[in-house]
Amino acid sequence: MMHKLYVSLGSNIGDREAHLHAALKRLEERVGRVTALSAFYATEPWGFRSENGFLNAAACVETLLTPEDALTETQRIERELGRMAKSVDGVYEDRIIDIDLLLYDGLVCSVFTAEGRALTLPHPLMTEREFVLVPLVEIAPQLRHPVSGKTMAELSDALRHRP
């Protein structure tokens, strides 16, 4: 059975656009067919200071993979493209590529993969990040968050109007 996986992609080192395209090519080869892709958005770093701005995008991928296998593949893609370390305990740094799993169908879960990696769906910080919601609204404005029940457009609007 095909599943809809929504991912967020970002890069702020080197040829950011080339890194995003390379990640998308590998996603197509190993995770599934990219059925929707947002524009690439120039954004400021979130959660840390850097002189390097980001390019961010969102994509919908139709996949046969389980969420755990999709995480394994996306993290393998990150390593292949040169990312050596993931962010830990809210400490962020510059990165060649970042691929985050946002939503998988309407699944709500928190599990550990066979490699011991934590996977929480929906992504626990997606509703706090404009650089995630704006591209996601472009490709799926009426998609509903499985916990809040709000659409991506509603979540993005609420975040923009937060004091």
PDB file of C-alpha atoms in Angstrom:
ATOM      1  CA  MET A   1       0.000   0.000   0.000  1.00  0.00           C
ATOM      2  CA  MET A   2       1.273   3.471  -0.902  1.00  0.00           C
ATOM      3  CA  HIS A   3       1.716   5.976   1.885  1.00  0.00           C
ATOM      4  CA  LYS A   4       2.043   9.754   1.766  1.00  0.00           C
ATOM      5  CA  LEU A   5       5.188  10.962   3.471  1.00  0.00           C
ATOM      6  CA  TYR A   6       5.794  14.691   3.853  1.00  0.00           C
ATOM      7  CA  VAL A   7       9.373  15.811   4.370  1.00  0.00           C
ATOM      8  CA  SER A   8      11.166  19.068   4.999  1.00  0.00           C
ATOM      9  CA  LEU A   9      14.545  19.683   3.374  1.00  0.00           C
ATOM     10  CA  GLY A  10      17.120  22.314   4.215  1.00  0.00           C
ATOM     11  CA  SER A  11      20.703  23.293   3.442  1.00  0.00           C
ATOM     12  CA  ASN A  12      22.888  26.217   4.514  1.00  0.00           C
ATOM     13  CA  ILE A  13      26.422  25.216   3.462  1.00  0.00           C
ATOM     14  CA  GLY A  14      27.960  25.299  -0.006  1.00  0.00           C
ATOM     15  CA  ASP A  15      25.771  25.060  -3.094  1.00  0.00           C
ATOM     16  CA  ARG A  16      22.499  24.842  -1.197  1.00  0.00           C
ATOM     17  CA  GLU A  17      20.306  24.417  -4.261  1.00  0.00           C
ATOM     18  CA  ALA A  18      22.508  21.598  -5.605  1.00  0.00           C
ATOM     19  CA  HIS A  19      22.365  19.856  -2.205  1.00  0.00           C
ATOM     20  CA  LEU A  20      18.555  20.015  -2.197  1.00  0.00           C
ATOM     21  CA  HIS A  21      18.369  18.649  -5.752  1.00  0.00           C
ATOM     22  CA  ALA A  22      20.797  15.834  -4.883  1.00  0.00           C
ATOM     23  CA  ALA A  23      18.689  14.902  -1.848  1.00  0.00           C
ATOM     24  CA  LEU A  24      15.504  14.933  -3.930  1.00  0.00           C
ATOM     25  CA  LYS A  25      17.105  12.685  -6.568  1.00  0.00           C
ATOM     26  CA  ARG A  26      18.092  10.162  -3.896  1.00  0.00           C
ATOM     27  CA  LEU A  27      14.630  10.361  -2.291  1.00  0.00           C
ATOM     28  CA  GLU A  28      13.142   9.453  -5.697  1.00  0.00           C
ATOM     29  CA  GLU A  29      15.576   6.557  -6.083  1.00  0.00           C
ATOM     30  CA  ARG A  30      15.255   5.068  -2.618  1.00  0.00           C
ATOM     31  CA  VAL A  31      12.200   6.328  -0.750  1.00  0.00           C
ATOM     32  CA  GLY A  32       9.500   6.869  -3.365  1.00  0.00           C
ATOM     33  CA  ARG A  33       8.015   9.090  -6.027  1.00  0.00           C
ATOM     34  CA  VAL A  34       8.044  12.820  -5.241  1.00  0.00           C
ATOM     35  CA  THR A  35       4.501  13.875  -6.112  1.00  0.00           C
ATOM     36  CA  ALA A  36       4.716  17.484  -4.901  1.00  0.00           C
ATOM     37  CA  LEU A  37       7.616  19.846  -4.331  1.00  0.00           C
ATOM     38  CA  SER A  38       7.505  23.398  -3.026  1.00  0.00           C
ATOM     39  CA  ALA A  39       9.636  26.252  -4.225  1.00  0.00           C
ATOM     40  CA  PHE A  40      12.973  26.718  -2.473  1.00  0.00           C
ATOM     41  CA  TYR A  41      12.678  29.349   0.273  1.00  0.00           C
ATOM     42  CA  ALA A  42      15.563  31.448   1.599  1.00  0.00           C
ATOM     43  CA  THR A  43      15.261  31.513   5.398  1.00  0.00           C
ATOM     44  CA  GLU A  44      17.249  32.525   8.446  1.00  0.00           C
ATOM     45  CA  PRO A  45      18.735  29.861  10.746  1.00  0.00           C
ATOM     46  CA  TRP A  46      16.323  28.696  13.450  1.00  0.00           C
ATOM     47  CA  GLY A  47      17.529  27.830  16.950  1.00  0.00           C
ATOM     48  CA  PHE A  48      21.133  28.962  16.406  1.00  0.00           C
ATOM     49  CA  ARG A  49      23.215  31.813  14.989  1.00  0.00           C
ATOM     50  CA  SER A  50      24.991  31.527  11.667  1.00  0.00           C
ATOM     51  CA  GLU A  51      26.108  33.770   8.838  1.00  0.00           C
ATOM     52  CA  ASN A  52      24.820  31.112   6.438  1.00  0.00           C
ATOM     53  CA  GLY A  53      21.175  31.382   5.417  1.00  0.00           C
ATOM     54  CA  PHE A  54      19.143  28.324   4.553  1.00  0.00           C
ATOM     55  CA  LEU A  55      17.277  27.148   1.518  1.00  0.00           C
ATOM     56  CA  ASN A  56      14.254  25.139   2.616  1.00  0.00           C
ATOM     57  CA  ALA A  57      11.614  23.138   0.790  1.00  0.00           C
ATOM     58  CA  ALA A  58       8.859  20.624   1.447  1.00  0.00           C
ATOM     59  CA  ALA A  59       7.997  17.543  -0.571  1.00  0.00           C
ATOM     60  CA  CYS A  60       5.356  14.841  -0.623  1.00  0.00           C
ATOM     61  CA  VAL A  61       6.703  11.383  -1.356  1.00  0.00           C
ATOM     62  CA  GLU A  62       4.537   8.361  -2.161  1.00  0.00           C
ATOM     63  CA  THR A  63       6.305   5.439  -0.524  1.00  0.00           C
ATOM     64  CA  LEU A  64       5.973   1.770   0.255  1.00  0.00           C
ATOM     65  CA  LEU A  65       8.489   2.125   3.102  1.00  0.00           C
ATOM     66  CA  THR A  66       7.547   2.041   6.752  1.00  0.00           C
ATOM     67  CA  PRO A  67       8.232   5.255   8.698  1.00  0.00           C
ATOM     68  CA  GLU A  68      11.236   3.595  10.347  1.00  0.00           C
ATOM     69  CA  ASP A  69      12.693   2.525   6.997  1.00  0.00           C
ATOM     70  CA  ALA A  70      12.048   5.990   5.548  1.00  0.00           C
ATOM     71  CA  LEU A  71      13.988   7.518   8.456  1.00  0.00           C
ATOM     72  CA  THR A  72      16.855   5.085   7.925  1.00  0.00           C
ATOM     73  CA  GLU A  73      17.000   5.965   4.217  1.00  0.00           C
ATOM     74  CA  THR A  74      16.775   9.750   4.718  1.00  0.00           C
ATOM     75  CA  GLN A  75      19.546   9.664   7.297  1.00  0.00           C
ATOM     76  CA  ARG A  76      21.659   7.533   4.943  1.00  0.00           C
ATOM     77  CA  ILE A  77      21.079  10.133   2.205  1.00  0.00           C
ATOM     78  CA  GLU A  78      22.185  12.898   4.585  1.00  0.00           C
ATOM     79  CA  ARG A  79      25.415  11.028   5.351  1.00  0.00           C
ATOM     80  CA  GLU A  80      26.090  10.330   1.667  1.00  0.00           C
ATOM     81  CA  LEU A  81      25.741  14.043   0.917  1.00  0.00           C
ATOM     82  CA  GLY A  82      28.241  14.910   3.653  1.00  0.00           C
ATOM     83  CA  ARG A  83      26.271  15.475   6.844  1.00  0.00           C
ATOM     84  CA  MET A  84      28.258  13.928   9.646  1.00  0.00           C
ATOM     85  CA  ALA A  85      26.179  14.661  12.753  1.00  0.00           C
ATOM     86  CA  LYS A  86      22.522  15.170  13.603  1.00  0.00           C
ATOM     87  CA  SER A  87      21.334  17.877  15.977  1.00  0.00           C
ATOM     88  CA  VAL A  88      21.167  16.633  19.548  1.00  0.00           C
ATOM     89  CA  ASP A  89      19.204  18.034  22.503  1.00  0.00           C
ATOM     90  CA  GLY A  90      18.150  21.171  20.647  1.00  0.00           C
ATOM     91  CA  VAL A  91      21.715  22.150  19.710  1.00  0.00           C
ATOM     92  CA  TYR A  92      21.752  23.085  16.022  1.00  0.00           C
ATOM     93  CA  GLU A  93      24.597  23.894  13.648  1.00  0.00           C
ATOM     94  CA  ASP A  94      25.264  24.560   9.965  1.00  0.00           C
ATOM     95  CA  ARG A  95      24.541  21.593   7.714  1.00  0.00           C
ATOM     96  CA  ILE A  96      24.953  20.538   4.131  1.00  0.00           C
ATOM     97  CA  ILE A  97      21.576  18.811   4.136  1.00  0.00           C
ATOM     98  CA  ASP A  98      18.769  18.171   6.566  1.00  0.00           C
ATOM     99  CA  ILE A  99      15.816  15.923   5.789  1.00  0.00           C
ATOM    100  CA  ASP A 100      13.080  15.737   8.409  1.00  0.00           C
ATOM    101  CA  LEU A 101      10.076  13.436   8.303  1.00  0.00           C
ATOM    102  CA  LEU A 102       7.049  15.608   9.045  1.00  0.00           C
ATOM    103  CA  LEU A 103       3.944  13.513   8.441  1.00  0.00           C
ATOM    104  CA  TYR A 104       3.252   9.943   7.343  1.00  0.00           C
ATOM    105  CA  ASP A 105      -0.381   9.490   6.354  1.00  0.00           C
ATOM    106  CA  GLY A 106      -2.266  10.381   9.554  1.00  0.00           C
ATOM    107  CA  LEU A 107       0.068   8.411  11.795  1.00  0.00           C
ATOM    108  CA  VAL A 108       0.807   9.562  15.338  1.00  0.00           C
ATOM    109  CA  CYS A 109       3.688   7.641  16.893  1.00  0.00           C
ATOM    110  CA  SER A 110       6.873   7.803  18.887  1.00  0.00           C
ATOM    111  CA  VAL A 111       9.193   4.850  18.336  1.00  0.00           C
ATOM    112  CA  PHE A 112      12.825   3.854  18.163  1.00  0.00           C
ATOM    113  CA  THR A 113      14.228   2.381  14.975  1.00  0.00           C
ATOM    114  CA  ALA A 114      16.355  -0.768  14.883  1.00  0.00           C
ATOM    115  CA  GLU A 115      19.394   1.567  14.832  1.00  0.00           C
ATOM    116  CA  GLY A 116      18.187   3.185  18.073  1.00  0.00           C
ATOM    117  CA  ARG A 117      17.081   6.462  16.458  1.00  0.00           C
ATOM    118  CA  ALA A 118      14.004   8.204  17.826  1.00  0.00           C
ATOM    119  CA  LEU A 119      11.161   8.836  15.404  1.00  0.00           C
ATOM    120  CA  THR A 120       8.191  10.986  16.362  1.00  0.00           C
ATOM    121  CA  LEU A 121       5.355  11.641  13.939  1.00  0.00           C
ATOM    122  CA  PRO A 122       4.081  14.167  13.307  1.00  0.00           C
ATOM    123  CA  HIS A 123       7.388  16.007  13.698  1.00  0.00           C
ATOM    124  CA  PRO A 124       7.119  17.558  17.185  1.00  0.00           C
ATOM    125  CA  LEU A 125       8.458  21.009  16.179  1.00  0.00           C
ATOM    126  CA  MET A 126       6.869  21.408  12.751  1.00  0.00           C
ATOM    127  CA  THR A 127       4.124  23.751  13.995  1.00  0.00           C
ATOM    128  CA  GLU A 128       6.741  26.073  15.535  1.00  0.00           C
ATOM    129  CA  ARG A 129       8.787  26.482  12.352  1.00  0.00           C
ATOM    130  CA  GLU A 130       7.735  28.905   9.646  1.00  0.00           C
ATOM    131  CA  PHE A 131      10.456  27.485   7.368  1.00  0.00           C
ATOM    132  CA  VAL A 132       8.573  24.161   7.506  1.00  0.00           C
ATOM    133  CA  LEU A 133       4.988  25.385   7.352  1.00  0.00           C
ATOM    134  CA  VAL A 134       5.314  27.931   4.519  1.00  0.00           C
ATOM    135  CA  PRO A 135       6.645  25.390   1.971  1.00  0.00           C
ATOM    136  CA  LEU A 136       4.215  22.765   3.268  1.00  0.00           C
ATOM    137  CA  VAL A 137       1.274  25.139   2.802  1.00  0.00           C
ATOM    138  CA  GLU A 138       2.380  25.660  -0.801  1.00  0.00           C
ATOM    139  CA  ILE A 139       2.005  21.950  -1.620  1.00  0.00           C
ATOM    140  CA  ALA A 140      -0.712  20.853   0.860  1.00  0.00           C
ATOM    141  CA  PRO A 141      -2.660  23.779   2.356  1.00  0.00           C
ATOM    142  CA  GLN A 142      -5.662  21.655   3.343  1.00  0.00           C
ATOM    143  CA  LEU A 143      -3.639  18.766   4.787  1.00  0.00           C
ATOM    144  CA  ARG A 144      -4.687  18.287   8.408  1.00  0.00           C
ATOM    145  CA  HIS A 145      -2.315  17.858  11.327  1.00  0.00           C
ATOM    146  CA  PRO A 146      -3.282  14.490  12.860  1.00  0.00           C
ATOM    147  CA  VAL A 147      -3.114  15.785  16.445  1.00  0.00           C
ATOM    148  CA  SER A 148      -4.556  19.319  16.305  1.00  0.00           C
ATOM    149  CA  GLY A 149      -6.888  18.677  13.382  1.00  0.00           C
ATOM    150  CA  LYS A 150      -5.940  22.065  11.933  1.00  0.00           C
ATOM    151  CA  THR A 151      -4.920  22.493   8.316  1.00  0.00           C
ATOM    152  CA  MET A 152      -1.362  23.441   7.400  1.00  0.00           C
ATOM    153  CA  ALA A 153      -2.723  26.807   6.224  1.00  0.00           C
ATOM    154  CA  GLU A 154      -4.370  27.395   9.616  1.00  0.00           C
ATOM    155  CA  LEU A 155      -1.211  26.397  11.501  1.00  0.00           C
ATOM    156  CA  SER A 156       0.949  28.664   9.340  1.00  0.00           C
ATOM    157  CA  ASP A 157      -1.441  31.583   9.757  1.00  0.00           C
ATOM    158  CA  ALA A 158      -1.513  31.101  13.549  1.00  0.00           C
ATOM    159  CA  LEU A 159       2.294  31.011  13.705  1.00  0.00           C
ATOM    160  CA  ARG A 160       2.639  34.203  11.630  1.00  0.00           C
ATOM    161  CA  HIS A 161       0.185  36.039  13.891  1.00  0.00           C
ATOM    162  CA  ARG A 162       1.687  34.857  17.162  1.00  0.00           C
ATOM    163  CA  PRO A 163       2.820  37.824  19.332  1.00  0.00           C
TER     164      PRO A 163
END
